[in-house]
Amino acid sequence: MLFMGAIMSTTVDPAHAAAFDSRADYTAAVERVRAAASDYYSGSNLAMDDAVYDALMARIAATEAARPEWTVEESPTETVGAGGGVVGDVPHTTPMLSLDNVFDADGLRKWAARLDRILTRPAAGYTVEPKIDGLAISARYVAGDLTQVITRGDGRAGEDVTGQARRAVGLPHRLTSPVTLEVRGEVFMTEADFALANELRTGHGEPPFAHPRSAAAGTLRAVDRAYAAPLSFFAYAVHGLDPAEHLSHSGAMAYVASLGVTTTAESGAGMPLCATIDEVVAAIDTLNEGRLTLGFGVDGAVVKADTDADRVDAGSSSRAPRWGIAFKFPADTRTTTLLSIEVQVGRTGVITPVAVLEPVQISGVTVTSATLHNFDDLERRNVRAGDTVFVRRAGDVIPEVTGAKLDERPETSELFTPPTECPRCGGEIDRSQKRWRCTRGRACGAHESLAYYTARTSMDIEGLGDKIIDLLVRAGLVTDPADLYDLDVTTLKPLDRMGDVSAGKLVASIQASKAQPLSRVVTGLGLRMTGRSMSRRLARHFTTMDALLAATIEDLQTVEGVGPERAVTIAAELVELRPIIDKLTARGVNMTEPTDPTAASTTSPSDAETAAPLRKPDGKPMTVVVTGAVPGLTRDEGNEAVERLGGKSAGSVSKRTDLVVVGEGAGSKATKAEDLGIPIMPAERFAALLTAHNDGDTVQVAALLEESLPTPA
Ligand code: IVH
C-alpha cells in the first residue's frame, strides 16, 4: 500500500492533521480514499479501518487548505461517497448528503458557534441521536406502500435494493396511514444477527463477513442467495412532508414512528433534546458510555439543530448539511500486527487459537490479544503471524481478529499449523466439533485448577499439596474443586497408603475450608484477568456470590480497577465457572464476604494485614505520596499500588501525610517530608512490599513496613 507508514502515524483530528509535503503524496492519498470509499459504499468488505480513513481525509483537507492549487477536481472533501465511482441508476429526489465530522467537545463547540453565526442567532435546541454504523438508504412510500428502496450511491443516484431491503426489521411494507413520502435511514445488522449471518455464510462454504457493516452491505445487495441473513433499519430523516407544517426534526421523527417505522429515537439510546451545547456534550457522554450494550454498532453521535426554522436557515453545502454534525467515537475496528498465534486450553478442555497482538487502542481500551474462534475459522479467515489484521471490539464480545490485509502480507509469513495433540496434557484432541476439545475434558486442566484452589493464598487447604492432588486426579476421584468436598476417609485411605490419621486430617481441613470468605473462593476459582487483590475487591464489592453472578458488565466496571476488557472477561469466566460454583454452593461452601475488611478471613488472622498493609490501626487508609520513580512501575501504577495496598494516594506532602515513598529523581516533596518528620520509605522497599503483598507473604510485608513506619502505640 502506498504511504502506509506515513498515513498510519497521522492523527485523526483534522484540526491537528499534517498537510502532505508533496503533490504526489496528496494525490496518492486522494486515490486511496476513493478506492476505500468505493469499497465502503459498495459494501465489498472492510477495506480500510475507520480511523485510517478519517486520518487520511483530515490530511487531505489540511493539504487543500494549505495548498488550494493542488486540489483535485471532485475532491473527496467536497463530494459525497468520496468520488468512489459507485453510481446506481435510480436518481434521488433530493441529494443524499453526508455529514461533517468532529472528534471532541472542542470541535463540537466550534461547529455550534459557526451555526450560530450563520443563523445570526443562537440555535434554538439540538437533538442527539446514535450514529448507526450501517448503510444509508432512501425508502419510498406511495400511498402508504413501500415501493422502492435505493442505496445512497454517489448521493445523486443509487442502486435499487428493494428486494433485500424489504426484509429489514423496522421498515414496514405498509405504513399505518396512506401517505406518500420518503424515509431515510440506516440499514444495519445487529451483533446477534451478524453472528447468525456468519454462521449461515460459513455453513454455505463462504468466507465470514469481517464486520456487521460489510455484512449488512453484502446482504443488502445479495442476489440469488440460498440463505437470508437478517437486516434491521432505523430512520433518521424524512422527506416529502408538508413544509407548511414546519415540523421540528424531533416532531418529524415522532410522526414517522407513528407511521410504524422504527427511528433512531427507538434504538435504546433515545433522542434527547438539548438546549445548550453543554447538555449536548453530556448526552453524547451518556450515549458513548452505553453504546457497547445496545447490541449494534454505533460509531458516533449525530447532533442536529431541531427546529425547522434553524434547519432551513442553516441550509447545506454540496456535501453536507450545516444544521447537523457527526461526533465520531473511536473506531471499534482497528488494524494492528498479529505477532503470533497461540493455542489456549480452557478449563473444560476446549482448545482455542488466540491472537497475540501488537498492542492497539480500540475504543479506549488497549487490546493485546484477541480470539480467533476456532481452527476452521482461522483457516477460512486466512490470517498468519506477521499479518496486518483487523481487530474488532464490540458489545460484550471479547476482541476478535476478523481478517488480514492480504496485500500487506510479508513474504516470510508462514501458515499456522494446528496442534496434533493437547498442548497442555499431550492427550488426544476431539475434532468432531467446530470447537476442538482435549478428550480428557475437565480432567485435562484439573491438576492446575485444583492446585490453585487449594493454595495457601486461596482456600488454604493444609495437607493437599501437589503430590496428593496428582494421586486424586489420576485415581479419577477429583476433576474440579467441588469434588474435594465429597472425599472421605474411606476413599482417601488406599491412596499412597495414607493412614487413618492423615486421611482424617485431610478430610477435616478440606471441610474446614468451607468457612473461608468469598474473597478466597473467588481467588481459588482463578478467573482470568483477576489476581488475588482483584478477587478480594470483587468479593468486598458484591459481598455475596449471588450478587457477583448477577452483576452486569456495567456493574463490574464500578469496581476499582475493572475496565471494559476485564469486565467482559470476568463475566465470561463466571458463566463458564457457573456449574462449579453451583456445585460448591451445594456442598455448603460459604459464598459471602464479611463486610468489615479487618475481619476478612476466618482462618488466617494475618489476612487483613496482607489485604491492607497501608491501613492505620483504626482501619482508615494511610495517606501516601509517591515521589520519584518506583522500579518497574509508571507513575499511575505507583499510585494504583498505594490503593491496592489499602492506602490513599495524594499528590502533595502535608502534615496529614502518613508516608512518603521516595524514588530516583524525587525533588522537593522528599525534602518537605523530611522537614515535617513524615516517615519515608525508599521506592525499592515499596516495590518489595508490593511483591510481598502480591505473594501473600505476610511476614515479609510486616518486616518491610516496620522498617519505615513507627510501630503503632
Ligand atoms: S443524518 C444529510 N443521522 O452517517 C445527511 N445520519 O456520516 C443526514 N448515519 O450519511 C444524515 N446514523 O448514512 C444521520 N442518526 C443518524 C445517522 C446517520 C448514521 C449515517 C448516514 C450518513 C452518514 C454520515
XYZ file of C-alpha atoms and ligand atoms in Angstrom:
737
model
C 0.000 0.000 0.000
C 1.218 3.470 -0.816
C 2.491 5.629 2.001
C 1.005 3.377 4.611
C 3.676 4.186 7.183
C 3.169 7.902 6.896
C -0.582 7.532 6.968
C -0.770 5.266 9.983
C 1.101 7.769 12.067
C -1.250 10.697 11.358
C -3.716 11.921 13.930
C -7.426 11.634 13.319
C -8.447 15.120 14.351
C -8.385 17.376 11.238
C -7.521 20.364 13.411
C -4.175 18.729 14.122
C -3.675 16.885 10.841
C -0.472 17.494 8.912
C -0.677 18.613 5.290
C 1.161 16.424 2.758
C 4.556 17.758 1.721
C 4.295 16.845 -1.917
C 1.567 16.948 -4.504
C 2.249 13.304 -5.369
C 1.592 12.259 -1.765
C -1.595 14.293 -1.756
C -2.979 12.769 -4.989
C -1.957 9.284 -3.881
C -3.902 9.811 -0.665
C -6.929 11.013 -2.659
C -6.752 7.835 -4.740
C -6.559 5.671 -1.623
C -9.581 7.392 -0.104
C -11.534 6.994 -3.336
C -10.689 3.303 -3.531
C -11.598 2.769 0.111
C -14.818 4.760 -0.288
C -15.704 2.712 -3.324
C -15.244 -0.486 -1.306
C -17.161 1.002 1.587
C -20.145 2.148 -0.406
C -20.298 -0.979 -2.494
C -20.032 -2.962 0.722
C -17.432 -5.346 -0.694
C -15.618 -5.704 2.609
C -13.755 -3.664 5.174
C -11.096 -2.076 3.055
C -9.618 0.406 5.455
C -10.243 0.885 9.116
C -12.268 3.965 10.016
C -9.517 5.672 11.927
C -7.097 5.421 8.991
C -9.795 6.672 6.621
C -10.595 9.641 8.866
C -6.894 10.432 9.301
C -6.361 10.389 5.541
C -9.361 12.640 4.947
C -8.092 15.021 7.609
C -4.671 15.244 5.937
C -6.252 15.747 2.538
C -8.368 18.598 3.944
C -5.313 20.124 5.661
C -3.332 19.913 2.408
C -6.121 21.588 0.432
C -6.300 24.393 2.973
C -2.532 24.934 2.785
C -2.129 24.383 -0.991
C -5.502 25.116 -2.653
C -3.806 24.986 -6.079
C -3.237 21.232 -5.634
C -6.924 20.490 -5.010
C -8.151 17.870 -7.446
C -11.500 18.073 -9.159
C -14.266 16.319 -7.253
C -12.066 16.110 -4.197
C -13.298 13.599 -1.628
C -13.594 16.530 0.787
C -16.292 18.023 -1.437
C -18.089 15.043 -2.840
C -20.320 12.527 -1.183
C -19.020 8.977 -1.288
C -15.530 10.385 -1.813
C -15.847 10.084 -5.587
C -15.721 6.324 -5.240
C -17.433 5.841 -8.572
C -20.346 3.755 -7.366
C -23.259 5.219 -9.260
C -26.540 3.457 -9.306
C -29.254 4.009 -11.813
C -32.035 5.447 -9.684
C -31.829 9.214 -9.187
C -32.614 10.556 -5.722
C -35.445 13.053 -5.353
C -33.157 15.277 -3.292
C -29.432 14.545 -2.899
C -28.464 12.180 -0.104
C -25.813 14.186 1.666
C -23.147 13.178 4.132
C -22.236 14.741 7.486
C -19.123 16.578 8.565
C -17.248 15.039 11.490
C -15.912 16.329 14.777
C -13.916 14.251 17.220
C -14.175 16.068 20.538
C -16.187 18.629 22.513
C -13.978 21.409 21.238
C -14.783 20.568 17.605
C -18.446 20.375 18.516
C -18.428 23.829 20.113
C -16.733 25.273 17.031
C -19.440 23.732 14.834
C -22.173 25.181 17.082
C -20.536 28.622 17.107
C -20.368 28.552 13.314
C -24.020 27.542 13.112
C -24.982 30.453 15.390
C -23.013 32.827 13.155
C -24.794 31.537 10.053
C -28.169 31.839 11.765
C -27.230 35.210 13.285
C -28.944 33.910 16.432
C -28.343 31.069 18.858
C -29.723 27.752 17.593
C -32.991 27.033 19.395
C -32.029 23.490 20.503
C -30.395 20.282 19.375
C -31.222 16.597 19.199
C -28.622 13.934 19.926
C -29.040 10.500 18.379
C -26.808 7.487 17.747
C -24.853 7.368 14.532
C -25.676 3.905 13.296
C -22.817 2.058 11.621
C -24.626 0.758 8.571
C -25.626 1.914 5.105
C -27.785 4.859 4.198
C -30.891 4.082 2.184
C -33.896 6.002 0.998
C -37.249 4.215 1.203
C -40.119 5.453 -0.941
C -43.666 5.007 0.256
C -46.528 5.699 -2.120
C -49.988 5.886 -0.542
C -48.577 4.048 2.461
C -46.945 1.208 0.475
C -43.194 0.611 0.366
C -42.452 0.805 -3.353
C -38.723 1.294 -3.730
C -35.542 1.292 -1.643
C -32.376 2.897 -3.001
C -28.831 2.972 -1.645
C -27.057 6.281 -1.326
C -24.665 5.586 -4.201
C -22.878 8.832 -5.009
C -25.570 10.915 -3.310
C -27.258 11.848 -6.578
C -28.333 8.374 -7.663
C -28.223 4.963 -6.040
C -28.952 1.327 -6.652
C -32.301 -0.305 -6.295
C -32.131 -2.752 -3.381
C -35.874 -3.051 -2.780
C -35.874 -6.860 -2.772
C -33.469 -7.343 0.124
C -34.335 -4.144 1.993
C -37.956 -5.245 2.334
C -36.693 -7.831 4.801
C -35.247 -5.218 7.151
C -36.933 -5.162 10.535
C -38.161 -1.611 11.233
C -39.016 -0.796 7.611
C -42.682 -1.804 7.279
C -44.170 -2.800 3.934
C -47.198 -0.712 4.747
C -47.484 2.430 6.852
C -50.309 2.943 9.299
C -51.569 5.811 7.105
C -51.753 6.017 3.256
C -49.218 8.815 2.911
C -46.617 9.379 0.188
C -43.163 10.254 1.461
C -39.536 9.180 1.573
C -37.960 7.831 4.750
C -34.185 7.889 5.025
C -32.129 5.981 7.474
C -29.606 3.289 8.072
C -29.807 -0.404 7.229
C -27.568 -2.372 9.557
C -27.017 -5.711 11.189
C -27.248 -6.241 14.953
C -24.402 -8.059 16.711
C -26.600 -11.118 17.218
C -27.709 -11.132 13.573
C -24.101 -10.690 12.489
C -23.133 -13.853 14.343
C -26.091 -15.622 12.751
C -25.243 -14.286 9.268
C -21.694 -15.609 9.586
C -22.992 -18.995 10.719
C -25.230 -19.085 7.659
C -22.464 -17.949 5.386
C -19.758 -20.277 6.580
C -22.336 -23.060 6.593
C -22.669 -22.410 2.856
C -18.916 -22.608 2.394
C -18.432 -18.847 2.019
C -15.893 -16.786 3.978
C -17.305 -14.951 7.012
C -18.019 -11.209 6.873
C -15.393 -9.137 8.639
C -17.760 -6.599 10.152
C -21.510 -6.080 10.650
C -21.408 -3.153 8.224
C -19.926 -5.233 5.405
C -22.351 -7.997 6.344
C -25.281 -5.572 6.009
C -23.911 -4.191 2.744
C -23.289 -7.649 1.311
C -26.736 -8.849 2.353
C -28.489 -5.758 1.004
C -27.000 -6.242 -2.439
C -27.210 -10.014 -2.456
C -28.949 -11.597 -5.389
C -29.931 -15.262 -5.564
C -28.613 -16.182 -2.202
C -29.529 -19.567 -0.810
C -29.921 -18.103 2.663
C -31.360 -14.891 4.084
C -29.351 -13.077 6.736
C -31.417 -10.708 8.907
C -31.271 -6.919 8.490
C -32.521 -4.023 10.614
C -33.432 -0.416 9.925
C -33.575 2.855 11.864
C -34.913 6.037 10.258
C -33.156 9.341 10.866
C -34.814 11.642 8.319
C -37.981 12.061 6.285
C -38.627 13.927 3.047
C -41.910 14.904 1.431
C -43.754 16.276 4.472
C -45.794 19.428 4.056
C -43.261 22.282 4.517
C -46.080 24.490 5.777
C -46.264 22.336 8.900
C -42.755 23.430 9.907
C -42.187 20.227 11.830
C -39.085 20.086 14.001
C -36.718 17.138 13.499
C -37.918 15.514 16.727
C -41.528 16.146 15.694
C -40.954 14.657 12.237
C -39.317 11.566 13.737
C -42.204 11.102 16.162
C -44.572 11.277 13.183
C -42.511 8.700 11.239
C -42.568 6.442 14.300
C -46.367 6.822 14.473
C -46.482 5.511 10.886
C -44.845 2.287 12.066
C -41.235 2.944 11.019
C -38.525 2.403 13.657
C -36.456 5.526 14.226
C -33.109 6.150 15.923
C -35.108 7.510 18.873
C -36.339 3.952 19.452
C -32.887 2.387 19.248
C -32.494 2.163 23.009
C -30.247 5.212 23.026
C -33.142 7.669 22.800
C -33.022 11.099 21.160
C -32.558 13.671 23.927
C -33.472 17.281 23.163
C -30.779 19.635 24.438
C -30.988 23.383 24.938
C -27.240 24.038 25.132
C -24.015 22.526 23.824
C -23.077 21.591 27.396
C -26.193 19.463 27.516
C -25.284 18.008 24.120
C -21.813 17.059 25.404
C -23.378 15.359 28.440
C -25.856 13.478 26.222
C -23.002 12.313 23.965
C -21.085 11.066 27.026
C -24.109 9.089 28.139
C -24.539 7.620 24.669
C -20.849 6.710 24.483
C -20.974 5.014 27.878
C -23.940 2.884 26.943
C -23.242 2.201 23.314
C -21.481 -1.123 23.746
C -24.593 -2.585 25.302
C -27.041 -1.508 22.582
C -26.440 -4.655 20.559
C -25.474 -2.939 17.303
C -22.639 -0.783 16.038
C -22.791 2.902 16.949
C -19.786 4.777 15.620
C -20.711 8.206 16.898
C -23.444 10.630 17.837
C -25.333 12.807 15.371
C -26.201 16.272 16.632
C -28.887 18.184 14.742
C -30.478 21.599 15.111
C -34.034 20.683 15.962
C -36.324 23.464 14.759
C -37.468 23.753 11.168
C -36.500 27.443 11.099
C -32.908 26.723 12.156
C -32.546 23.922 9.633
C -33.970 25.950 6.741
C -31.838 28.971 7.586
C -28.659 26.937 8.048
C -29.057 25.086 4.732
C -26.491 22.701 3.258
C -23.267 22.711 1.263
C -22.948 20.397 -1.747
C -21.617 17.706 0.587
C -23.228 18.078 3.978
C -25.938 19.986 5.849
C -24.835 22.843 8.115
C -27.566 22.025 10.654
C -26.056 18.693 11.628
C -22.726 17.206 12.624
C -21.367 13.729 13.362
C -19.382 13.359 16.583
C -17.238 10.322 15.857
C -16.351 7.865 18.610
C -13.057 5.991 18.433
C -13.397 3.158 15.932
C -14.357 -0.317 17.147
C -12.246 -1.891 14.432
C -8.568 -1.103 14.102
C -5.618 -2.662 12.367
C -2.503 -3.968 14.059
C 0.193 -6.601 13.633
C -0.529 -10.193 14.567
C 2.611 -11.138 16.474
C 1.886 -14.813 16.977
C -0.868 -17.375 17.207
C -1.026 -19.250 20.486
C -3.134 -22.197 21.468
C -5.084 -21.940 24.711
C -6.719 -24.810 26.564
C -9.712 -23.775 28.654
C -10.855 -25.292 31.931
C -13.217 -27.644 30.183
C -10.554 -28.735 27.708
C -11.686 -26.528 24.812
C -8.692 -25.746 22.604
C -8.746 -22.286 21.026
C -6.328 -20.358 18.823
C -5.592 -16.939 20.307
C -4.011 -13.982 18.533
C -1.170 -12.207 20.304
C -1.245 -8.644 19.017
C 0.937 -5.603 18.848
C -0.974 -3.552 21.482
C -3.679 -1.431 19.865
C -6.156 1.052 21.334
C -9.730 0.216 20.454
C -12.476 2.477 21.808
C -10.363 3.470 24.762
C -9.052 0.026 25.678
C -5.613 -1.390 24.949
C -6.086 -4.742 23.284
C -3.146 -7.156 23.334
C -4.841 -10.425 22.485
C -7.958 -11.474 20.658
C -9.827 -14.628 19.915
C -9.505 -16.415 16.606
C -12.588 -18.508 17.479
C -11.624 -21.959 16.229
C -9.220 -23.678 13.855
C -11.697 -23.911 10.948
C -12.391 -20.242 11.258
C -8.703 -19.430 11.451
C -8.128 -21.230 8.184
C -11.086 -19.537 6.491
C -10.100 -16.087 7.707
C -6.659 -16.781 6.316
C -4.587 -14.986 8.944
C -0.940 -15.582 9.718
C 1.611 -14.307 12.213
C 3.160 -11.161 10.751
C -0.059 -10.075 9.007
C -1.668 -6.705 9.464
C -5.036 -7.759 10.826
C -8.398 -6.161 11.569
C -9.260 -6.359 15.240
C -12.769 -5.661 16.397
C -14.135 -4.912 19.820
C -17.874 -4.602 20.092
C -20.521 -5.069 22.718
C -19.902 -7.809 25.190
C -17.776 -9.640 22.698
C -14.176 -10.455 23.547
C -11.931 -8.735 20.939
C -11.707 -10.762 17.747
C -9.466 -10.847 14.714
C -11.776 -10.649 11.733
C -9.357 -10.818 8.831
C -5.988 -9.879 7.381
C -4.813 -7.338 4.846
C -3.631 -9.833 2.301
C -1.891 -7.252 0.117
C 0.346 -6.367 3.051
C 1.302 -9.942 3.942
C 5.059 -10.240 4.485
C 6.715 -12.766 2.177
C 8.216 -14.554 5.147
C 4.861 -15.316 6.761
C 4.171 -18.960 7.449
C 0.967 -20.898 7.531
C -0.127 -21.786 11.059
C -0.066 -25.485 11.877
C -2.810 -26.504 14.292
C -1.740 -28.740 17.196
C -1.908 -32.507 16.756
C -2.140 -33.197 20.489
C -3.437 -31.272 23.500
C -0.793 -28.639 24.233
C -1.475 -28.898 27.973
C -1.554 -32.612 28.719
C -0.400 -34.174 25.453
C -3.719 -36.014 25.230
C -5.763 -36.695 22.123
C -7.843 -33.958 20.516
C -11.508 -34.472 19.701
C -12.008 -32.703 16.350
C -15.570 -33.816 15.727
C -16.999 -30.373 16.595
C -16.043 -26.906 15.422
C -14.604 -26.256 18.898
C -11.790 -28.711 19.399
C -11.533 -30.283 22.805
C -8.988 -32.301 24.730
C -10.556 -35.754 25.115
C -9.748 -35.590 28.829
C -12.168 -32.648 29.161
C -12.125 -31.055 32.611
C -9.608 -33.627 33.814
C -7.056 -32.132 31.395
C -6.614 -28.974 33.449
C -7.702 -30.478 36.745
C -4.300 -30.539 38.395
C -3.675 -26.875 37.644
C -7.077 -25.649 38.815
C -7.039 -27.809 41.956
C -3.580 -26.621 42.932
C -4.743 -23.043 42.517
C -7.902 -23.647 44.536
C -6.164 -25.324 47.467
C -3.163 -22.931 47.598
C -2.324 -21.122 50.800
C -3.367 -17.808 49.311
C -6.686 -19.197 48.052
C -8.649 -21.719 50.171
C -5.542 -22.627 52.194
C -6.256 -26.368 52.491
C -3.468 -27.834 54.544
C -2.046 -31.190 53.507
C -3.343 -31.005 49.948
C -0.133 -30.489 48.062
C 0.889 -31.321 44.524
C 1.540 -34.995 45.240
C -1.883 -35.728 46.718
C -3.611 -33.696 44.002
C -1.788 -35.794 41.446
C -2.922 -39.025 43.108
C -6.518 -37.821 43.372
C -6.659 -36.763 39.716
C -5.001 -39.947 38.484
C -7.405 -42.079 40.513
C -10.258 -40.176 38.846
C -11.598 -39.112 42.250
C -11.480 -35.384 41.573
C -11.800 -33.310 38.411
C -12.870 -29.973 39.841
C -12.526 -28.225 43.217
C -16.075 -29.101 44.285
C -15.266 -32.839 44.107
C -12.834 -32.347 47.004
C -15.741 -31.933 49.401
C -17.055 -35.419 48.525
C -13.865 -37.127 49.695
C -13.994 -39.159 52.879
C -11.514 -41.203 54.906
C -12.510 -44.463 53.210
C -11.812 -43.094 49.732
C -8.576 -41.455 50.744
C -7.047 -44.262 52.753
C -5.975 -46.534 49.882
C -4.191 -43.622 48.195
C -0.479 -43.777 48.705
C -1.075 -45.935 51.807
C -2.462 -42.956 53.665
C -3.144 -43.747 57.305
C -6.410 -43.141 59.131
C -4.966 -40.155 60.892
C -3.616 -38.306 57.874
C -6.717 -39.144 55.819
C -8.863 -37.841 58.679
C -6.797 -34.670 58.963
C -7.029 -34.030 55.242
C -10.810 -34.503 55.191
C -11.083 -32.148 58.160
C -9.020 -29.406 56.566
C -10.960 -29.747 53.316
C -14.241 -29.441 55.222
C -12.903 -26.513 57.286
C -12.183 -24.590 54.102
C -15.946 -24.334 53.516
C -15.952 -21.463 56.007
C -13.444 -19.375 54.071
C -14.719 -15.972 52.955
C -15.958 -15.341 49.425
C -12.750 -13.496 48.501
C -10.795 -16.735 48.890
C -13.350 -18.720 46.908
C -13.171 -16.187 44.077
C -9.383 -16.256 44.226
C -9.396 -20.066 44.220
C -11.600 -20.227 41.141
C -8.848 -18.390 39.267
C -10.911 -16.146 36.993
C -8.776 -14.961 34.108
C -7.558 -11.355 34.452
C -8.066 -11.381 38.227
C -5.350 -11.951 40.782
C -5.792 -12.085 44.493
C -6.299 -8.417 45.158
C -8.820 -8.101 42.334
C -10.692 -11.149 43.645
C -10.821 -9.516 47.055
C -12.076 -6.303 45.595
C -14.810 -8.150 43.726
C -15.836 -10.084 46.828
C -15.896 -6.979 49.011
C -17.833 -5.025 46.456
C -20.566 -7.593 45.833
C -20.356 -9.356 49.251
C -22.244 -12.454 48.025
C -21.638 -14.863 45.166
C -25.253 -14.379 44.053
C -24.688 -10.642 43.663
C -21.431 -11.230 41.795
C -23.123 -13.687 39.444
C -25.969 -11.248 38.830
C -23.594 -8.354 38.043
C -23.801 -6.839 34.572
C -20.735 -5.672 32.658
C -21.528 -2.136 33.845
C -21.872 -3.260 37.476
C -18.485 -4.959 37.249
C -16.933 -1.785 35.930
C -17.897 0.065 39.094
C -15.254 -1.997 40.919
C -11.995 -0.128 41.115
C -9.509 -1.323 38.511
C -12.107 -3.093 36.364
C -12.183 -1.622 32.875
C -14.345 -2.788 29.948
C -11.987 -5.555 28.805
C -11.588 -7.033 32.288
C -15.318 -6.729 32.981
C -16.155 -8.723 29.857
C -13.611 -11.402 30.747
C -14.822 -11.669 34.341
C -18.428 -12.007 33.170
C -17.456 -14.683 30.636
C -15.429 -16.550 33.256
C -18.316 -16.519 35.705
C -20.600 -18.010 33.076
C -18.050 -20.729 32.365
C -17.473 -21.455 36.048
C -21.156 -21.414 36.945
C -21.533 -25.213 37.113
C -18.604 -25.474 39.537
C -19.834 -22.526 41.609
C -23.247 -24.204 41.895
C -21.569 -27.464 42.886
C -19.526 -25.677 45.570
C -22.643 -23.953 46.898
C -24.485 -27.271 47.026
C -21.656 -28.693 49.118
C -22.011 -25.903 51.651
C -19.055 -23.685 50.766
C -19.554 -20.198 52.230
C -20.323 -17.706 49.489
C -20.354 -14.473 51.446
C -17.783 -11.892 52.400
C -17.662 -10.344 55.860
C -18.332 -6.631 55.404
C -15.694 -5.493 57.887
C -12.391 -5.551 55.986
C -10.417 -6.157 59.162
C -12.251 -9.460 59.592
C -11.615 -10.651 56.054
C -10.529 -14.165 56.949
C -11.825 -16.700 59.386
C -8.768 -18.890 59.442
C -5.865 -16.566 58.881
C -5.666 -13.599 61.223
C -2.902 -12.037 59.197
C -5.031 -11.842 56.084
C -6.404 -8.406 56.947
C -2.863 -7.174 57.128
C -1.996 -8.700 53.758
C -5.148 -7.202 52.326
C -4.413 -3.705 53.528
C -0.916 -3.116 54.838
C -1.274 0.629 54.341
C -4.130 0.970 56.822
C -3.855 2.826 60.089
C -4.638 0.983 63.317
C -8.149 2.469 63.193
C -8.662 0.811 59.778
C -8.588 4.109 57.851
C -6.290 4.338 54.794
C -2.901 5.965 55.215
C -2.305 8.996 53.023
C 0.718 8.164 50.898
C 2.662 10.356 48.471
C 4.833 8.667 45.857
C 7.602 10.896 44.521
C 10.315 9.892 42.070
C 10.476 6.581 40.214
C 9.350 3.272 41.693
C 11.268 0.443 39.957
C 9.065 -1.332 37.448
C 6.056 0.965 37.842
C 4.773 4.001 35.970
C 3.572 6.970 37.977
C -0.060 5.826 37.632
C 0.827 2.281 38.581
C 2.669 3.617 41.659
C -0.468 5.415 42.791
C -2.591 2.394 41.955
C -0.261 0.240 44.058
C -0.798 2.526 47.052
C -4.518 1.935 46.741
C -4.086 -1.759 46.233
C -2.146 -1.822 49.492
C -5.079 -0.164 51.245
C -3.729 3.406 51.251
C -4.944 6.624 49.717
C -2.568 8.246 47.263
C -2.051 12.001 47.389
C -0.165 14.416 45.148
C 1.382 16.737 47.703
C 3.047 16.397 51.086
C 1.388 17.991 54.105
C 1.168 17.447 57.835
C -1.604 14.968 57.166
C 0.613 12.732 55.008
C 1.344 9.386 56.690
C 4.090 8.084 54.417
C 6.215 9.332 51.517
C 7.682 6.857 49.056
C 10.878 8.325 47.652
C 12.439 7.102 44.418
C 15.072 8.246 41.999
C 14.503 11.760 40.718
C 12.429 12.824 43.750
C 12.571 16.554 44.393
C 11.098 18.990 46.847
C 8.433 16.583 48.141
C 11.125 14.389 49.696
C 12.762 17.383 51.353
C 9.433 18.599 52.660
C 8.675 15.164 54.103
C 11.991 15.221 55.910
C 11.313 18.717 57.223
C 7.916 17.679 58.523
C 9.279 14.463 60.005
C 6.986 12.260 57.928
C 8.046 8.606 57.600
C 9.905 7.908 54.354
C 10.072 4.615 52.505
C 12.651 4.093 49.736
C 10.993 3.174 46.422
C 12.827 -0.188 46.282
C 11.310 -1.153 49.613
C 7.896 -0.059 48.416
C 8.316 -2.272 45.315
C 9.367 -5.168 47.564
C 6.330 -4.516 49.767
C 4.082 -4.730 46.755
C 5.654 -8.019 45.655
C 5.405 -9.483 49.163
C 1.786 -8.365 49.344
C 1.028 -9.923 45.974
C 2.667 -13.155 47.099
C 0.664 -13.163 50.323
C 3.916 -13.139 52.279
C 2.622 -11.541 55.475
C 5.861 -11.949 57.385
C 7.801 -10.066 54.752
C 5.057 -7.404 54.489
C 5.216 -6.793 58.213
C 9.029 -6.664 58.182
C 9.131 -4.151 55.332
C 6.516 -1.936 56.942
C 8.273 -1.998 60.263
C 11.433 -0.616 58.687
C 9.666 2.540 57.556
C 6.752 3.098 59.855
C 6.753 3.815 63.551
C 5.174 0.916 65.456
C 1.667 1.871 66.500
C 1.408 2.705 70.156
S -28.420 12.326 9.483
C -27.876 14.773 5.335
N -28.489 10.641 11.430
O -23.974 8.741 8.748
C -27.403 13.569 5.985
N -27.081 10.122 9.611
O -21.538 10.178 8.040
C -28.227 13.325 7.171
N -25.930 7.982 9.813
O -24.952 9.569 5.518
C -27.726 12.224 7.921
N -26.782 7.413 11.736
O -25.613 7.224 6.480
C -27.955 10.915 10.243
N -28.705 9.208 13.240
C -28.178 9.490 12.051
C -27.280 8.626 11.415
C -26.746 8.988 10.190
C -25.987 7.057 10.752
C -25.085 7.890 8.621
C -25.770 8.296 7.356
C -24.998 9.474 6.876
C -23.660 9.221 7.462
C -22.819 10.471 7.548
